Short mmCIF file of C-alpha atoms and ligand atoms in Angstrom, two decimals:
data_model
loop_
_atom_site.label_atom_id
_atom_site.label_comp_id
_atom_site.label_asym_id
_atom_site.label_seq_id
_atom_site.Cartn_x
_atom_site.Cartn_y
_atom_site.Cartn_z
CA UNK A 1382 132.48 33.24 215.48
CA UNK A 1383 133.33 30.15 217.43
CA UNK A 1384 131.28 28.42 220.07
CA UNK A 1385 132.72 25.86 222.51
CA UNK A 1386 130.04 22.99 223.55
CA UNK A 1387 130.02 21.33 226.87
CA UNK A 1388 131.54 18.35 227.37
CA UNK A 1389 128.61 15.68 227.00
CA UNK A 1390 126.54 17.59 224.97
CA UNK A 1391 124.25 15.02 222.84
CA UNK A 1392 124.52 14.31 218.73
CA UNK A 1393 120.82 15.65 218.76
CA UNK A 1394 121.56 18.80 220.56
CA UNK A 1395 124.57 19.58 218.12
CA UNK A 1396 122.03 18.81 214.99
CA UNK A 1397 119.24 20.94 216.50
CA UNK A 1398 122.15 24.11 216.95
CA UNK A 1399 123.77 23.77 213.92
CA UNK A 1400 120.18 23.15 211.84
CA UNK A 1401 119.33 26.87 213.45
CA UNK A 1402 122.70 28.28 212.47
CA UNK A 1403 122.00 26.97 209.03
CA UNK A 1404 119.06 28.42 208.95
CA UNK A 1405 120.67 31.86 209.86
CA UNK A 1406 122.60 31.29 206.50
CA UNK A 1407 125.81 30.22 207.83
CA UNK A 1408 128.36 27.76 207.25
CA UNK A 1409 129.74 25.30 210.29
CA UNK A 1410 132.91 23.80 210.69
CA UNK A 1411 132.43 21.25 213.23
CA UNK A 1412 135.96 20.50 215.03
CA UNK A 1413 135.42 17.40 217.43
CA UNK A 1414 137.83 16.46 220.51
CA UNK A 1415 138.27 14.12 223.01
CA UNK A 1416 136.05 15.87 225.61
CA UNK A 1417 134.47 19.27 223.53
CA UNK A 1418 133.22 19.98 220.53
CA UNK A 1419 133.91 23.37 218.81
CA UNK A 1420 131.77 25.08 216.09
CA UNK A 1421 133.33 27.40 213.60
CA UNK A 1422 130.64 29.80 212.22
CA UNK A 1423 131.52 31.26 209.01
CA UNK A 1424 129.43 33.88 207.14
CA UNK A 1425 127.32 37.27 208.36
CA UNK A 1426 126.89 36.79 212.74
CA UNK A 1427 126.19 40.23 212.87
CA UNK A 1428 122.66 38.90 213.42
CA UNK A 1429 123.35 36.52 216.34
CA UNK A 1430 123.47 37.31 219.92
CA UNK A 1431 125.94 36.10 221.56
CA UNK A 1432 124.63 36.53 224.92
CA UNK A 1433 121.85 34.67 223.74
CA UNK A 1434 123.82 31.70 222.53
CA UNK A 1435 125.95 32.04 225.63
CA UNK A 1436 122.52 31.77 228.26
CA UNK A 1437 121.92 27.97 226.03
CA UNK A 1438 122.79 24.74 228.23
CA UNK A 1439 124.77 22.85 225.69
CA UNK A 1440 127.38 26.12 225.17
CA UNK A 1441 130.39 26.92 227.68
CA UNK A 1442 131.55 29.79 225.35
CA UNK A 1443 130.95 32.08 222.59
CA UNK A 1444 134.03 34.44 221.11
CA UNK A 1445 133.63 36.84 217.92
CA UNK A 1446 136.41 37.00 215.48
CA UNK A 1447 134.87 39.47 213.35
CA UNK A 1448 133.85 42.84 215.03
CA UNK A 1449 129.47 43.34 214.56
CA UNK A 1450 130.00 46.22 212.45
CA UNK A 1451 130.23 45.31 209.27
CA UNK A 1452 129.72 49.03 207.27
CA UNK A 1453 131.89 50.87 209.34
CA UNK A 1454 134.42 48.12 209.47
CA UNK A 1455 137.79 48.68 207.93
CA UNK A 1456 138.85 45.33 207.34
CA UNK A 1457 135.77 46.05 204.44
CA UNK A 1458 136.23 48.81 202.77
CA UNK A 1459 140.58 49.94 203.89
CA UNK A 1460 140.32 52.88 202.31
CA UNK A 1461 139.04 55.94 204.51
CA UNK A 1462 135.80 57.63 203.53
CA UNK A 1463 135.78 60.95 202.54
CA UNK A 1464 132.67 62.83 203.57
CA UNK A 1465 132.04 65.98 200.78
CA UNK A 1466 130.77 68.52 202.48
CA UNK A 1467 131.16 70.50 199.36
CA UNK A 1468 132.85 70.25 196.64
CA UNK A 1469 135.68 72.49 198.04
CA UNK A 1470 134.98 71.26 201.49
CA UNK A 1471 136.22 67.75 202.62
CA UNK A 1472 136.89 65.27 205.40
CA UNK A 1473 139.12 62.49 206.06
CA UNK A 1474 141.38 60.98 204.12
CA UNK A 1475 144.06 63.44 204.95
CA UNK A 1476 141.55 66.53 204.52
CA UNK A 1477 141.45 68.29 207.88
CA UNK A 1478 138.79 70.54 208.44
CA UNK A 1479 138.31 73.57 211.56
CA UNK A 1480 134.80 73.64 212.68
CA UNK A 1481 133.72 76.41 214.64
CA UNK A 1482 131.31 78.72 216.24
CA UNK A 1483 129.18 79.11 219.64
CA UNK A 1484 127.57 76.40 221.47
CA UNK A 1485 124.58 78.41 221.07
CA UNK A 1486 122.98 80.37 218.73
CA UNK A 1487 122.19 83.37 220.96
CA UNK A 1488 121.44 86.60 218.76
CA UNK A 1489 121.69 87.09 214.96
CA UNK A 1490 124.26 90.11 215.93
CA UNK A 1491 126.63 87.24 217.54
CA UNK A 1492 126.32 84.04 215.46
CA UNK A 1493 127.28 86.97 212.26
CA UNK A 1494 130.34 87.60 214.37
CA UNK A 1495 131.48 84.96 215.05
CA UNK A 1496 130.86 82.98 211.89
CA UNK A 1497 132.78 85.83 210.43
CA UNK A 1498 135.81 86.37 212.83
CA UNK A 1499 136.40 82.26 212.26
CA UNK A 1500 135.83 82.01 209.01
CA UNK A 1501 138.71 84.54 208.63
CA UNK A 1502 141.01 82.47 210.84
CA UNK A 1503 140.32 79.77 208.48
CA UNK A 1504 137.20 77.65 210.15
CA UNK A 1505 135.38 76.02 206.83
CA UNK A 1506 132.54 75.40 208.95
CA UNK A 1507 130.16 77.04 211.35
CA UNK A 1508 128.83 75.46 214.09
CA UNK A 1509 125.88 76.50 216.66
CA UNK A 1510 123.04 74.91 218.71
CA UNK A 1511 119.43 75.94 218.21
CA UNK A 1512 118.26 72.88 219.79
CA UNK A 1513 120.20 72.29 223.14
CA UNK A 1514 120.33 69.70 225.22
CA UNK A 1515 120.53 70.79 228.42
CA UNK A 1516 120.82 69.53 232.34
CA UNK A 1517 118.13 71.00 233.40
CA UNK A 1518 115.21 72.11 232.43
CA UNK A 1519 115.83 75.66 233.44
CA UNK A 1520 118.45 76.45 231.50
CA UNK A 1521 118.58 78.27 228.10
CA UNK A 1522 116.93 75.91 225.78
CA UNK A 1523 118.40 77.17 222.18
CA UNK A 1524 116.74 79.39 219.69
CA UNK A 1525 115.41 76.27 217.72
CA UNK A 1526 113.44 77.53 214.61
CA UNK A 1527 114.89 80.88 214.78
CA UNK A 1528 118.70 79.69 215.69
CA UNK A 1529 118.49 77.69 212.33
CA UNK A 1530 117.46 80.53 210.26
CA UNK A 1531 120.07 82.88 211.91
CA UNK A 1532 122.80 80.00 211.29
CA UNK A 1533 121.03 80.38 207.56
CA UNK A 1534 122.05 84.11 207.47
CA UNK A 1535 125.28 83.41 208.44
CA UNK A 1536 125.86 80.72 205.56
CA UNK A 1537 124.56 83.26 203.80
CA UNK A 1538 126.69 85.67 204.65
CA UNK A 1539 130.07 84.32 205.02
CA UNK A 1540 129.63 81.07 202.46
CA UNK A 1541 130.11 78.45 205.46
CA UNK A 1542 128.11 75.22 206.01
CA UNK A 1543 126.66 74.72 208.87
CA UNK A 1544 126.91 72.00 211.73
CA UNK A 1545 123.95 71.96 214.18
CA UNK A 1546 122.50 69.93 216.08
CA UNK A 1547 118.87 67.88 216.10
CA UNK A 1548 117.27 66.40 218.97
CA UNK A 1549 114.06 65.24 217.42
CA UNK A 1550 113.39 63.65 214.24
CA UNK A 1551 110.37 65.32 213.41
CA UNK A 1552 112.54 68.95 213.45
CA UNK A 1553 114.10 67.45 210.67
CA UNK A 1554 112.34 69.59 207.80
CA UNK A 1555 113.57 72.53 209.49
CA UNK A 1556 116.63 71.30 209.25
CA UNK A 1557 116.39 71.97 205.08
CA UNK A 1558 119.42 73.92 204.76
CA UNK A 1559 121.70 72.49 207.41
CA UNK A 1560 124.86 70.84 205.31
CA UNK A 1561 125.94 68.42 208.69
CA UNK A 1562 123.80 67.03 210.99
CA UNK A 1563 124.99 66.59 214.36
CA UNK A 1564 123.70 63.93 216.49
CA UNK A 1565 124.82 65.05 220.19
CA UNK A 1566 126.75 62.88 223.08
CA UNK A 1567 123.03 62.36 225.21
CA UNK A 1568 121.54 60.70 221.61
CA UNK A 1569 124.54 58.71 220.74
CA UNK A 1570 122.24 55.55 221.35
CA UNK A 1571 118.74 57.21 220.52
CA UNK A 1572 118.78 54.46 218.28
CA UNK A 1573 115.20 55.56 216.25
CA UNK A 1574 116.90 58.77 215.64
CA UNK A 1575 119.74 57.11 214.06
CA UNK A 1576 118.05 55.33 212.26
CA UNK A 1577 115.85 57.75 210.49
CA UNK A 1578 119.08 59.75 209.82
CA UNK A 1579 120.44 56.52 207.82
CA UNK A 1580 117.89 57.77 205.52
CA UNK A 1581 118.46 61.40 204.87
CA UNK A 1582 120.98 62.26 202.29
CA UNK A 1583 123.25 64.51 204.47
CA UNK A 1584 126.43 63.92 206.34
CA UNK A 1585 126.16 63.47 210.01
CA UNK A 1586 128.14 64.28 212.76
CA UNK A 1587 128.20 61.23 215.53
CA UNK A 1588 129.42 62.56 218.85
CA UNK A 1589 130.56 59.45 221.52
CA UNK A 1590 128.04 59.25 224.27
CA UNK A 1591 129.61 60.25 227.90
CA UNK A 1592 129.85 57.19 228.73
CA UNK A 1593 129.82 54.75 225.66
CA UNK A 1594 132.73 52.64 224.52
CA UNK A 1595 134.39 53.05 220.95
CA UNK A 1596 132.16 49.62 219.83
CA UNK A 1597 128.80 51.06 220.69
CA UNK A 1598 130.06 54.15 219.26
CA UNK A 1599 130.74 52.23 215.76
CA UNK A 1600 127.80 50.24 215.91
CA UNK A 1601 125.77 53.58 216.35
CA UNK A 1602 126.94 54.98 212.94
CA UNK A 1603 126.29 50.94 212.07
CA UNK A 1604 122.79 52.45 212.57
CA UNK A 1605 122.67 55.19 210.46
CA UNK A 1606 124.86 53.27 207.58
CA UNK A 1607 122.60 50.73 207.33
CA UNK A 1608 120.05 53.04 206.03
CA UNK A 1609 122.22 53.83 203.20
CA UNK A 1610 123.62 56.55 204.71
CA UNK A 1611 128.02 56.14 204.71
CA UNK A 1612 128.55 60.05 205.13
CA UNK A 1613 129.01 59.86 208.94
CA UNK A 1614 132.08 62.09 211.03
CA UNK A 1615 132.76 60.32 214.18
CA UNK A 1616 133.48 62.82 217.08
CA UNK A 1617 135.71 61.95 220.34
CA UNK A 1618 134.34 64.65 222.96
CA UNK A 1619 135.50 63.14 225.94
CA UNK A 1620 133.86 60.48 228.80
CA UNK A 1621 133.23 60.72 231.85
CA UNK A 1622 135.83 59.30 234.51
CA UNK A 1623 136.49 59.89 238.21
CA UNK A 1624 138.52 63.19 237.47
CA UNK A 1625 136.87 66.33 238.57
CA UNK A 1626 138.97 68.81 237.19
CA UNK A 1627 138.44 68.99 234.02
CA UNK A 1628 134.57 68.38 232.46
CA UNK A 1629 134.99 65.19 231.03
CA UNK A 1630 138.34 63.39 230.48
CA UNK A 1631 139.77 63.56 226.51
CA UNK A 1632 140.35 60.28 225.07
CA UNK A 1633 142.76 60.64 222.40
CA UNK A 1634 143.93 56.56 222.11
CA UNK A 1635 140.38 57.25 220.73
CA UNK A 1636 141.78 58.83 217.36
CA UNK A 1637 144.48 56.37 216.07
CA UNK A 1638 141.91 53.01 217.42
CA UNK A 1639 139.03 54.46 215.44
CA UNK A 1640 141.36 54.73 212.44
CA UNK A 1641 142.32 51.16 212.82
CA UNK A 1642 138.48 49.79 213.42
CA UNK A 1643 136.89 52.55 210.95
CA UNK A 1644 137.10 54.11 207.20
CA UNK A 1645 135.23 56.75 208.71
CA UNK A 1646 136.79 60.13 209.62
CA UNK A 1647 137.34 61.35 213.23
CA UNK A 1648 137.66 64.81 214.66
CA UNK A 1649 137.99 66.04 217.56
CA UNK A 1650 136.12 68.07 220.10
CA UNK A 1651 138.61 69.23 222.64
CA UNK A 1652 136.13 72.45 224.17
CA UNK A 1653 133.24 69.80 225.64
CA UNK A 1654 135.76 67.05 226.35
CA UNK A 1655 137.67 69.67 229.46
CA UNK A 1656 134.85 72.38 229.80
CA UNK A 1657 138.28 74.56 230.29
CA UNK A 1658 138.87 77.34 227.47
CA UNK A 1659 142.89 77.45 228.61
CA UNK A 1660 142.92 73.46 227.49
CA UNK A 1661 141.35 73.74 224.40
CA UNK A 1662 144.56 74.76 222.46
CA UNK A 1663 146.92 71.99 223.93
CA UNK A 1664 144.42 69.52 223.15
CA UNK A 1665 143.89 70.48 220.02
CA UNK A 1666 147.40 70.28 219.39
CA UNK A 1667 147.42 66.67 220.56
CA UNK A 1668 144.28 65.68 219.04
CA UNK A 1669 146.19 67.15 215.48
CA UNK A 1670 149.04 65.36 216.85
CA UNK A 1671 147.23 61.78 217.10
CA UNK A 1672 145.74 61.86 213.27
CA UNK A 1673 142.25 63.53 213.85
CA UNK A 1674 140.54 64.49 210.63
CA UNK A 1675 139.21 68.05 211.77
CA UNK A 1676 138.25 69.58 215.06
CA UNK A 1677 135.33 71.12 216.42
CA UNK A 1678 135.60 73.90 218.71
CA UNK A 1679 133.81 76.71 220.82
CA UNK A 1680 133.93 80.17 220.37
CA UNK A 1681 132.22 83.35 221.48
CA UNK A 1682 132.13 86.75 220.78
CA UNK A 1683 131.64 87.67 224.92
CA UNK A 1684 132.51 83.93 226.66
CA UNK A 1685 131.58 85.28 230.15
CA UNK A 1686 128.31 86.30 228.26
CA UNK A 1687 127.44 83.33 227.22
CA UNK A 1688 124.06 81.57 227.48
CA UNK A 1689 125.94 77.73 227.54
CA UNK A 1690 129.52 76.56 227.73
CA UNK A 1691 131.14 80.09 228.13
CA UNK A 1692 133.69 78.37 230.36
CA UNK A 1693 135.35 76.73 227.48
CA UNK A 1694 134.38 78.97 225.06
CA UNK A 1695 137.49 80.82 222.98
CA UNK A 1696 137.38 84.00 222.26
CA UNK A 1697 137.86 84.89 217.94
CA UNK A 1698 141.75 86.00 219.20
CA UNK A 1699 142.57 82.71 221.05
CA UNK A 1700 141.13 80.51 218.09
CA UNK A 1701 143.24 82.20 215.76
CA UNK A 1702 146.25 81.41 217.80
CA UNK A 1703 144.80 77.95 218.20
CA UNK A 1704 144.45 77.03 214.45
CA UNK A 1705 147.44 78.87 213.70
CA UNK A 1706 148.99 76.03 216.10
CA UNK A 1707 147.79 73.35 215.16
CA UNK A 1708 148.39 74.20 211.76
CA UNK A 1709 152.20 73.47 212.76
CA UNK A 1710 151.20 70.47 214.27
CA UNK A 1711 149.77 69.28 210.95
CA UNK A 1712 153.09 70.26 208.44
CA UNK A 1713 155.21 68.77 211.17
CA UNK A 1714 153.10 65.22 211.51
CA UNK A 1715 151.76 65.19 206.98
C1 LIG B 2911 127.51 70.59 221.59
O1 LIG B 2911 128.24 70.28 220.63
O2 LIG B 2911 127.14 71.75 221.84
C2 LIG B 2911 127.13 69.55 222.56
C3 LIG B 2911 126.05 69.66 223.31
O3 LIG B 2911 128.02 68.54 222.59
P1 LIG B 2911 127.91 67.10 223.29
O4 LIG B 2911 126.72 66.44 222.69
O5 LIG B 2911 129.22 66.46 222.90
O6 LIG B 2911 127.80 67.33 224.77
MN1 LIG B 2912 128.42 73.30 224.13
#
């Protein structure tokens, strides 16, 4: 980090900064010209806020050269983490995985359908809300207790893990024999729940908030990794913008920047990001396309049925054709 002192700043002003960086435990180079004086800080500034610094009299400017992630951080670990799901079941690091399954668990007669109609187009993992977070209040709320045992009987069942959802750290001993824990767009930055998830030994599933840039999105699974949890999937699901057509508006620069900044894998969830089932499989496609790790997608037995997100929901047919796909995708890019 390097911050640029005004011009006229005192000798005693320097030594009562660079005494408090000191004290931080870091190292200063102090580089003095004719009319500024520059300080090089070398060592861990994750801890110091630069707005903070930037608010002080004496300083014009403060740049980082180092990102404030320092778990998540490539230029740290360069090889990419590999979350083990199971033994047979892996992301990242050029294992690409299809997750799949409703948006809602709505009946035990659906989630057994469609955990088995996608595990036999080759989905490893099932995915379904029994805690939703909805708009409104109104709306169909999720099964909660009794969605996570029905997701239960479909592990059961058809031999997936399962992918759902929490919304409240205290659900979390129901959660008991969930294999991925997702932590939804709307809690991206419920930064006590992350936390408390740094401490449970499961991997979780970070979605991007709708509106949150790919640094708060790293220095959200900064929050669960520094509770000594590294298994963390990042998941691009789309952000809001000023198009109205589709739901939200894909970001798939996303994909290849996260690989650059991160070890940590990235999939893709192309069904939330347009809210359109017809643009699920070209964006899937792409998102294969770009280098995603895996992909996470919507499907129902009876979309128009559908208690949430039947709009982008794919039927068991079209995700078959979709994974079939973006299987070519993947031979043609490997
Ligand atoms: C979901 O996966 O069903 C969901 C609610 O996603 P998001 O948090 O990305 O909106
Ligand atoms: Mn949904």
């Amino acid at each position: 980090m390097i911050a640029v002192l005004k011009a006229g700043t005192t000798q005693q002003q320097i030594d009562s900064l660079t005494g408090w960086f000191e004290q931080q435990g870091l190292e200063i180079h102090i580089s003095r010209g004719k009319y500024q004086t520059i300080l090089g800080l070398v060592g861990d500034t994750t801890k110091i806020d630069t707005e903070l610094l930037e608010a002080l009299d004496m300083v014009e400017s403060v740049k980082r050269i180092s990102e404030p992630f320092k778990s998540a951080n490539r230029k740290f670990h360069p090889e990419d983490t590999v979350v083990t799901i199971r033994e047979d079941i892996r992301i990242g690091g050029g294992n690409f995985q299809f997750i799949a399954g409703p948006c809602s668990v709505e009946s035990r007669e659906q989630i057994l359908q469609v955990a088995q109609a996608v595990s036999a187009s080759g989905a490893k993992l099932l995915r379904g809300g029994a805690f939703k977070p909805r708009t409104s209040p109104y709306d169909f709320q999720g099964l909660k207790g009794e969605g996570l045992a029905l997701l239960s009987e479909a592990k059961k069942q058809t031999g997936m893990p399962i992918v759902t959802e929490i919304m409240n750290i205290n659900h979390l001993e129901l959660f008991e024999d969930v294999d991925v824990i997702q932590v939804g767009a709307r809690n991206m930055q419920n930064f006590e729940l992350l936390r408390e998830l740094g401490r449970v030994h499961k991997p979780i599933l970070l979605k991007r908030g709708l509106a949150n840039t790919l640094k708060e999105l790293l220095m959200s699974a900064e929050y669960i990794m520094a509770g000594g949890n590294n298994d963390v999937i990042l998941c691009e699901r789309g952000v809001r913008t000023f198009e109205t057509y589709t739901r939200n508006t894909l970001d798939l620069s996303a994909v290849p920047m996260l690989h650059e900044l991160t070890h940590l894998p990235v999939i893709v969830d192309p069904s939330h990001a347009t809210g359109i089932s017809r643009l699920v499989k070209p964006m899937a496609m792409a998102a294969a396309a770009a280098g995603a790790d895996g992909l996470i997608i919507e499907v129902h037995n009876d979309p128009p049925r559908a208690l949430c997100d039947g709009a982008q929901s794919l039927t068991p047919e079209q995700f078959d054709d979709v994974v079939k796909s973006v299987n070519r995708i993947l031979e043609a890019v490997r």
